[in-house]
Short mmCIF file of C-alpha atoms and ligand atoms in Angstrom, two decimals:
data_model
loop_
_atom_site.label_atom_id
_atom_site.label_comp_id
_atom_site.label_asym_id
_atom_site.label_seq_id
_atom_site.Cartn_x
_atom_site.Cartn_y
_atom_site.Cartn_z
CA MET A 1 5.18 -16.37 9.03
CA THR A 2 4.39 -14.19 12.49
CA THR A 3 0.56 -12.21 12.78
CA PRO A 4 0.91 -8.99 14.45
CA PRO A 5 -2.31 -6.96 15.60
CA SER A 6 -2.24 -4.94 13.08
CA GLY A 7 -0.14 -3.68 9.81
CA MET A 8 1.74 -0.89 11.68
CA SER A 9 3.04 -3.33 14.40
CA ALA A 10 4.09 -5.67 11.70
CA ILE A 11 6.21 -2.62 10.10
CA THR A 12 7.87 -1.20 13.68
CA THR A 13 8.52 -4.68 14.43
CA VAL A 14 10.95 -5.12 11.36
CA PHE A 15 12.72 -1.78 12.24
CA GLN A 16 12.89 -2.85 16.09
CA ARG A 17 15.00 -6.08 15.31
CA LEU A 18 18.01 -2.60 13.95
CA ALA A 19 20.13 -1.09 15.86
CA PRO A 20 20.78 2.81 17.22
CA GLY A 21 23.11 3.78 14.05
CA ASP A 22 21.53 1.55 11.68
CA HIS A 23 20.89 3.84 8.05
CA VAL A 24 17.08 2.71 6.48
CA ILE A 25 16.32 3.37 2.53
CA LEU A 26 12.28 3.94 1.57
CA PRO A 27 10.69 5.30 -1.14
CA ALA A 28 9.61 9.15 -0.39
CA ALA A 29 6.14 7.80 -1.58
CA VAL A 30 5.92 5.70 1.62
CA TYR A 31 2.49 4.68 3.58
CA SER A 32 1.77 7.44 5.86
CA GLY A 33 2.03 5.86 8.98
CA LEU A 34 5.42 4.39 8.41
CA ARG A 35 6.83 7.87 7.31
CA ASP A 36 5.26 9.37 10.42
CA TRP A 37 6.89 7.05 12.86
CA ALA A 38 10.48 6.88 11.10
CA ASN A 39 10.36 10.50 11.79
CA GLN A 40 8.27 10.16 15.29
CA HIS A 41 9.79 7.33 16.91
CA GLY A 42 12.20 5.97 14.44
CA ARG A 43 14.74 8.85 14.41
CA LEU A 44 14.86 8.45 18.20
CA TRP A 45 16.04 5.44 18.98
CA GLY A 46 18.80 6.16 16.74
CA LEU A 47 17.35 5.06 13.53
CA THR A 48 18.93 6.92 9.97
CA PHE A 49 16.71 7.31 7.12
CA SER A 50 16.66 8.08 3.80
CA PHE A 51 14.14 8.79 1.72
CA LEU A 52 14.20 8.81 -1.74
CA PRO A 53 11.60 10.48 -4.26
CA ASP A 54 13.09 8.67 -7.50
CA PHE A 55 12.70 5.13 -5.62
CA ASP A 56 14.20 2.58 -8.09
CA ALA A 57 17.19 0.38 -8.59
CA SER A 58 19.40 2.82 -8.96
CA ALA A 59 18.75 5.09 -6.98
CA VAL A 60 18.72 2.55 -3.95
CA ALA A 61 22.14 1.48 -5.29
CA ALA A 62 23.88 5.33 -4.43
CA ALA A 63 21.71 5.74 -1.49
CA ILE A 64 23.46 2.51 0.20
CA LEU A 65 25.74 3.40 3.13
CA PRO A 66 28.21 0.49 3.12
CA GLY A 67 28.34 -1.21 6.42
CA LYS A 68 25.78 1.50 7.56
CA THR A 69 22.51 0.40 5.17
CA LYS A 70 20.35 -2.45 6.95
CA LEU A 71 17.20 -2.52 5.92
CA ILE A 72 15.80 -1.79 1.83
CA TRP A 73 12.12 -0.51 2.15
CA VAL A 74 9.58 -0.83 -0.47
CA GLU A 75 5.87 -0.64 -0.95
CA THR A 76 4.71 -2.00 -4.29
CA PRO A 77 2.60 -0.34 -5.61
CA SER A 78 2.90 2.30 -3.39
CA ASN A 79 -0.05 4.04 -1.09
CA PRO A 80 -1.38 6.98 -2.80
CA THR A 81 -0.05 7.42 -6.11
CA TRP A 82 0.80 3.30 -6.97
CA ILE A 83 4.23 3.48 -7.78
CA VAL A 84 5.62 0.29 -8.77
CA SER A 85 8.87 -0.79 -7.67
CA ASP A 86 11.05 -3.92 -9.32
CA ILE A 87 11.30 -5.96 -6.52
CA GLU A 88 13.89 -8.18 -7.85
CA ALA A 89 16.61 -5.49 -9.54
CA ILE A 90 16.17 -3.62 -6.24
CA ALA A 91 16.83 -6.82 -4.37
CA GLU A 92 19.90 -7.42 -6.27
CA VAL A 93 21.61 -4.05 -4.89
CA ALA A 94 20.23 -4.38 -2.07
CA HIS A 95 21.50 -7.77 -1.42
CA ALA A 96 25.07 -6.75 -3.25
CA ALA A 97 26.01 -4.78 -0.26
CA GLY A 98 24.08 -7.49 2.44
CA CYS A 99 21.22 -5.41 3.61
CA LEU A 100 17.64 -6.76 3.82
CA VAL A 101 15.02 -6.09 1.36
CA ALA A 102 11.35 -6.25 3.35
CA ILE A 103 8.18 -5.51 1.21
CA ASP A 104 4.65 -4.08 2.00
CA SER A 105 2.82 -6.04 -0.36
CA THR A 106 -0.42 -4.62 1.24
CA VAL A 107 -2.06 -3.66 -2.32
CA SER A 108 -0.34 -6.04 -4.22
CA THR A 109 -1.72 -8.74 -2.10
CA PRO A 110 -0.15 -12.75 -2.03
CA ILE A 111 -2.89 -13.25 -4.84
CA LEU A 112 -1.19 -10.89 -7.55
CA THR A 113 2.29 -10.96 -6.21
CA GLN A 114 4.61 -12.52 -4.58
CA PRO A 115 7.45 -11.23 -3.17
CA ILE A 116 10.09 -14.04 -2.08
CA ALA A 117 10.07 -15.37 -5.55
CA HIS A 118 11.25 -12.23 -6.71
CA GLY A 119 13.82 -11.70 -3.83
CA ALA A 120 12.63 -10.33 -1.18
CA ASP A 121 13.48 -11.57 2.30
CA ILE A 122 10.71 -10.06 4.41
CA VAL A 123 6.78 -9.70 3.80
CA ILE A 124 4.43 -7.50 5.47
CA HIS A 125 0.72 -7.02 5.16
CA SER A 126 -2.00 -4.71 6.47
CA CYS A 127 -4.74 -7.71 6.96
CA SER A 128 -6.85 -4.72 8.00
CA LYS A 129 -7.03 -4.53 4.11
CA TYR A 130 -8.02 -7.17 1.23
CA LEU A 131 -6.34 -10.33 3.80
CA ASN A 132 -9.48 -9.90 6.15
CA GLY A 133 -11.48 -7.67 2.87
CA HIS A 134 -14.66 -7.14 5.10
CA GLY A 135 -13.73 -3.98 6.86
CA ASP A 136 -14.57 -5.29 10.51
CA LEU A 137 -10.82 -5.98 11.39
CA ILE A 138 -7.05 -5.07 12.15
CA ALA A 139 -4.33 -7.07 12.01
CA GLY A 140 -1.16 -7.71 10.12
CA ALA A 141 1.19 -10.09 8.89
CA ALA A 142 5.29 -10.82 8.19
CA ILE A 143 6.66 -13.59 6.29
CA VAL A 144 10.08 -14.33 6.12
CA ALA A 145 12.14 -15.65 2.66
CA PRO A 146 12.98 -19.40 3.11
CA GLY A 147 16.96 -19.28 4.54
CA LYS A 148 15.78 -16.07 6.80
CA GLU A 149 14.09 -18.12 9.88
CA HIS A 150 16.85 -16.11 11.95
CA VAL A 151 15.01 -12.97 11.37
CA LEU A 152 11.68 -14.52 11.95
CA LYS A 153 12.98 -15.53 15.06
CA GLU A 154 14.15 -12.44 16.17
CA MET A 155 10.94 -10.29 14.97
CA ALA A 156 8.46 -13.39 17.44
CA ALA A 157 11.00 -12.49 20.45
CA LEU A 158 10.24 -8.65 19.59
CA ARG A 159 6.57 -9.52 19.46
CA ASN A 160 6.13 -11.15 22.52
CA ALA A 161 7.97 -8.67 24.51
CA TYR A 162 5.93 -5.74 23.29
CA GLY A 163 2.78 -7.63 23.79
CA GLY A 164 1.77 -7.37 19.43
CA VAL A 165 -0.20 -10.74 19.63
CA VAL A 166 -3.40 -10.73 17.34
CA GLY A 167 -6.80 -11.49 19.39
CA SER A 168 -8.23 -14.78 18.88
CA PHE A 169 -11.47 -13.30 17.69
CA GLU A 170 -9.84 -11.24 15.20
CA ALA A 171 -7.49 -14.38 13.92
CA TRP A 172 -10.85 -16.30 13.68
CA LEU A 173 -12.42 -13.69 11.96
CA LEU A 174 -9.72 -12.65 9.44
CA LEU A 175 -9.29 -16.82 8.64
CA ARG A 176 -13.17 -16.27 7.52
CA GLY A 177 -12.13 -13.29 5.62
CA MET A 178 -9.55 -14.83 4.11
CA ARG A 179 -11.00 -17.58 1.79
CA THR A 180 -12.50 -15.64 -0.37
CA LEU A 181 -9.32 -13.43 -1.07
CA ALA A 182 -8.74 -14.57 -4.45
CA LEU A 183 -12.24 -13.91 -5.68
CA ARG A 184 -12.49 -10.39 -4.26
CA VAL A 185 -9.44 -9.62 -4.94
CA LYS A 186 -9.65 -10.53 -8.82
CA THR A 187 -12.97 -9.10 -8.85
CA SER A 188 -11.80 -5.52 -7.89
CA SER A 189 -9.01 -5.79 -9.85
CA ALA A 190 -10.86 -6.00 -12.96
CA ASN A 191 -13.76 -3.60 -11.94
CA ALA A 192 -10.21 -1.11 -11.07
CA LEU A 193 -9.30 -1.42 -14.42
CA LYS A 194 -12.94 -0.28 -15.94
CA MET A 195 -13.35 2.76 -13.83
CA ALA A 196 -9.54 3.92 -14.28
CA GLN A 197 -10.47 3.87 -18.28
CA PHE A 198 -13.59 5.91 -17.54
CA LEU A 199 -12.28 7.97 -15.46
CA GLN A 200 -9.34 8.82 -17.72
CA ALA A 201 -11.40 9.41 -20.54
CA HIS A 202 -13.80 12.19 -18.62
CA PRO A 203 -13.29 15.86 -19.03
CA ALA A 204 -13.22 16.31 -15.19
CA VAL A 205 -9.94 14.44 -14.68
CA GLU A 206 -6.35 15.67 -14.63
CA LYS A 207 -4.25 12.43 -14.29
CA VAL A 208 -5.37 8.76 -13.20
CA LEU A 209 -2.61 7.14 -11.38
CA TYR A 210 -3.22 2.86 -11.83
CA PRO A 211 -0.67 0.19 -12.52
CA GLY A 212 -3.03 -1.40 -15.11
CA LEU A 213 -2.77 1.45 -17.26
CA PRO A 214 -0.60 1.55 -20.53
CA SER A 215 -0.22 5.13 -19.55
CA HIS A 216 0.87 4.04 -16.24
CA PRO A 217 5.36 4.95 -15.89
CA GLN A 218 6.02 0.87 -14.23
CA HIS A 219 3.79 -0.62 -16.17
CA GLN A 220 5.25 -2.89 -17.94
CA ILE A 221 7.34 -3.68 -14.52
CA ALA A 222 3.73 -4.31 -13.09
CA CYS A 223 2.80 -6.17 -16.26
CA ARG A 224 6.04 -8.20 -15.24
CA GLN A 225 5.29 -8.47 -11.11
CA MET A 226 1.53 -8.92 -10.85
CA ASN A 227 -0.44 -11.93 -12.24
CA GLY A 228 -3.93 -11.95 -12.50
CA GLY A 229 -4.67 -8.10 -11.94
CA PHE A 230 -3.22 -4.74 -11.20
CA GLY A 231 -5.45 -4.51 -7.53
CA GLY A 232 -7.73 -2.49 -6.23
CA MET A 233 -6.76 0.64 -5.48
CA LEU A 234 -6.60 3.90 -7.89
CA SER A 235 -6.19 7.51 -7.67
CA PHE A 236 -7.14 10.74 -9.95
CA ARG A 237 -6.27 13.86 -9.81
CA LEU A 238 -9.09 16.49 -10.84
CA LYS A 239 -8.76 19.38 -13.29
CA GLY A 240 -10.39 21.33 -10.31
CA GLY A 241 -7.99 20.85 -7.91
CA GLU A 242 -8.77 20.61 -4.48
CA ASN A 243 -12.21 22.08 -4.32
CA ALA A 244 -13.30 20.10 -6.97
CA ALA A 245 -11.89 16.96 -5.09
CA LYS A 246 -13.78 17.72 -2.06
CA SER A 247 -16.84 18.05 -4.30
CA ILE A 248 -16.73 15.29 -5.88
CA ALA A 249 -16.16 13.13 -2.32
CA ALA A 250 -19.09 14.64 -0.75
CA GLN A 251 -21.65 13.69 -3.85
CA VAL A 252 -21.35 10.25 -4.23
CA ARG A 253 -24.34 8.52 -3.47
CA VAL A 254 -23.38 4.50 -4.13
CA ILE A 255 -19.30 4.57 -3.32
CA ARG A 256 -19.01 6.35 0.42
CA GLN A 257 -16.43 8.23 2.19
CA ALA A 258 -14.03 6.63 4.07
CA ILE A 259 -10.58 5.97 5.49
CA SER A 260 -9.12 2.12 4.67
CA PHE A 261 -9.60 0.22 2.29
CA GLY A 262 -9.61 -3.15 0.73
CA SER A 263 -13.03 -3.96 1.96
CA THR A 264 -15.86 -5.44 -0.69
CA GLU A 265 -17.75 -1.63 -0.66
CA THR A 266 -15.96 1.47 -2.96
CA VAL A 267 -14.96 3.76 -0.80
CA ILE A 268 -13.42 7.68 -1.87
CA GLU A 269 -10.97 9.86 0.59
CA HIS A 270 -9.53 12.74 -0.19
CA ARG A 271 -5.75 11.62 1.43
CA ALA A 272 -3.97 14.54 1.69
CA GLY A 273 -7.00 15.59 4.01
CA MET A 274 -6.39 12.67 6.46
CA GLU A 275 -2.03 12.82 6.26
CA SER A 276 0.14 14.91 8.20
CA ALA A 277 0.84 18.64 6.89
CA ASP A 278 4.39 17.50 5.55
CA SER A 279 2.68 15.11 3.33
CA PRO A 280 3.79 14.72 -0.46
CA THR A 281 0.02 13.92 -1.27
CA PRO A 282 -1.16 16.22 -4.03
CA ARG A 283 -4.19 18.02 -2.95
CA ASP A 284 -6.22 17.35 -6.20
CA LEU A 285 -6.08 13.66 -5.27
CA LEU A 286 -8.91 11.65 -4.88
CA ARG A 287 -8.04 8.07 -3.54
CA LEU A 288 -10.38 4.93 -4.62
CA SER A 289 -10.45 1.72 -3.00
CA VAL A 290 -12.58 -0.21 -5.43
CA GLY A 291 -14.78 -2.78 -4.37
CA ILE A 292 -16.69 -6.10 -5.40
CA GLU A 293 -19.99 -3.99 -6.30
CA ASN A 294 -21.32 -3.93 -9.91
CA ILE A 295 -19.31 -1.75 -12.12
CA ASP A 296 -21.88 0.13 -14.34
CA GLU A 297 -23.44 1.54 -10.75
CA LEU A 298 -20.37 2.33 -9.29
CA ILE A 299 -19.68 4.12 -12.48
CA ALA A 300 -22.57 5.62 -13.16
CA ASP A 301 -22.15 6.63 -9.39
CA LEU A 302 -19.21 8.75 -9.82
CA GLU A 303 -20.12 9.76 -13.42
CA GLN A 304 -22.67 11.89 -12.05
CA ALA A 305 -20.57 13.45 -8.84
CA LEU A 306 -17.52 14.57 -11.94
CA ASN A 307 -20.57 15.76 -13.80
CA SER A 308 -21.78 18.29 -11.29
CA VAL A 309 -17.57 20.30 -10.93
CA ILE A 310 -17.89 20.66 -15.34
CA GLY A 311 -21.31 22.28 -14.89
C1 PLP B 1 -3.22 0.63 5.75
C2 PLP B 1 -1.62 0.17 5.99
C3 PLP B 1 -0.77 -0.46 6.67
C4 PLP B 1 -1.20 -0.70 8.41
O1 PLP B 1 -2.32 -1.50 8.30
P1 PLP B 1 -2.72 -1.43 9.92
O2 PLP B 1 -3.54 -2.91 10.08
O3 PLP B 1 -4.10 -0.24 9.59
O4 PLP B 1 -2.28 -0.77 11.06
C5 PLP B 1 0.87 -0.23 6.36
N1 PLP B 1 1.28 -0.36 5.01
C6 PLP B 1 -0.35 0.10 3.89
C7 PLP B 1 0.35 0.04 2.52
C8 PLP B 1 -1.28 0.15 4.56
O5 PLP B 1 -2.13 0.22 3.40
#
């Protein structure tokens, strides 16, 4: 394992190992910071990218360019629509073609999913989120599977060369935060499931995106791959469109309107407004990071805001 100074630093170190001309396959619904990096910087470095709208093992198999594709990037559940990818199935087709598989497991955390046990070669986390859990530091982590030590060595050398080293104070704070990781993740997951069930029944809500709901298209994969909960992140789309979404985000009182996630406190965000103009994120979508507060207070807060948009 290595500890870069941010999640983005962990991600770019994985890509910096590649050589100009190498090809990478990613989901179209991927963390926007990575999509922007790939389009603006990765391409200049000579990498080529296939962003797949329907990202699953058969789509990955069809997109592999023999001898050119070196890395399959998976984010599960993926931000901000929480699509779940079957790590085992993707690893099988990737390994058959000699590609490495990297998983961004920031949202699932090591508590709910252990991607290496499902066949991943590299796992990255933004520790700025759940691992720290208190919204007061930026750090990252990259972990490689047994037998892939040469990859770890290359990444450590890159971090040394580029100066991507976490500060000692941040490392100390992170160790403090990680002591309660299991408790926080389980409580957030239980709260998020209750919140998702409440939202699904509210007349202002068009659709709830949460892997823990049986209506989620990859619920069965999530049941196999996530143990002990489905995470604290969910999104919902409003019948009243973008205006209703923005109005709700402005009217919550207990929940706070803020970027980032994975902290003890519940935050809401109009995600499309935060991403670049070419973002595929629906404009009627609100993203919720459900924290560890009393769930009845959180639901009551969101209920008064939702009721205000249906008059
Ligand atoms: C936040 C985030 C990142 C980037 O992490 P930073 O620590 O903010 O650089 C990467 N992947 C996912 C899924 C994230 O949510």
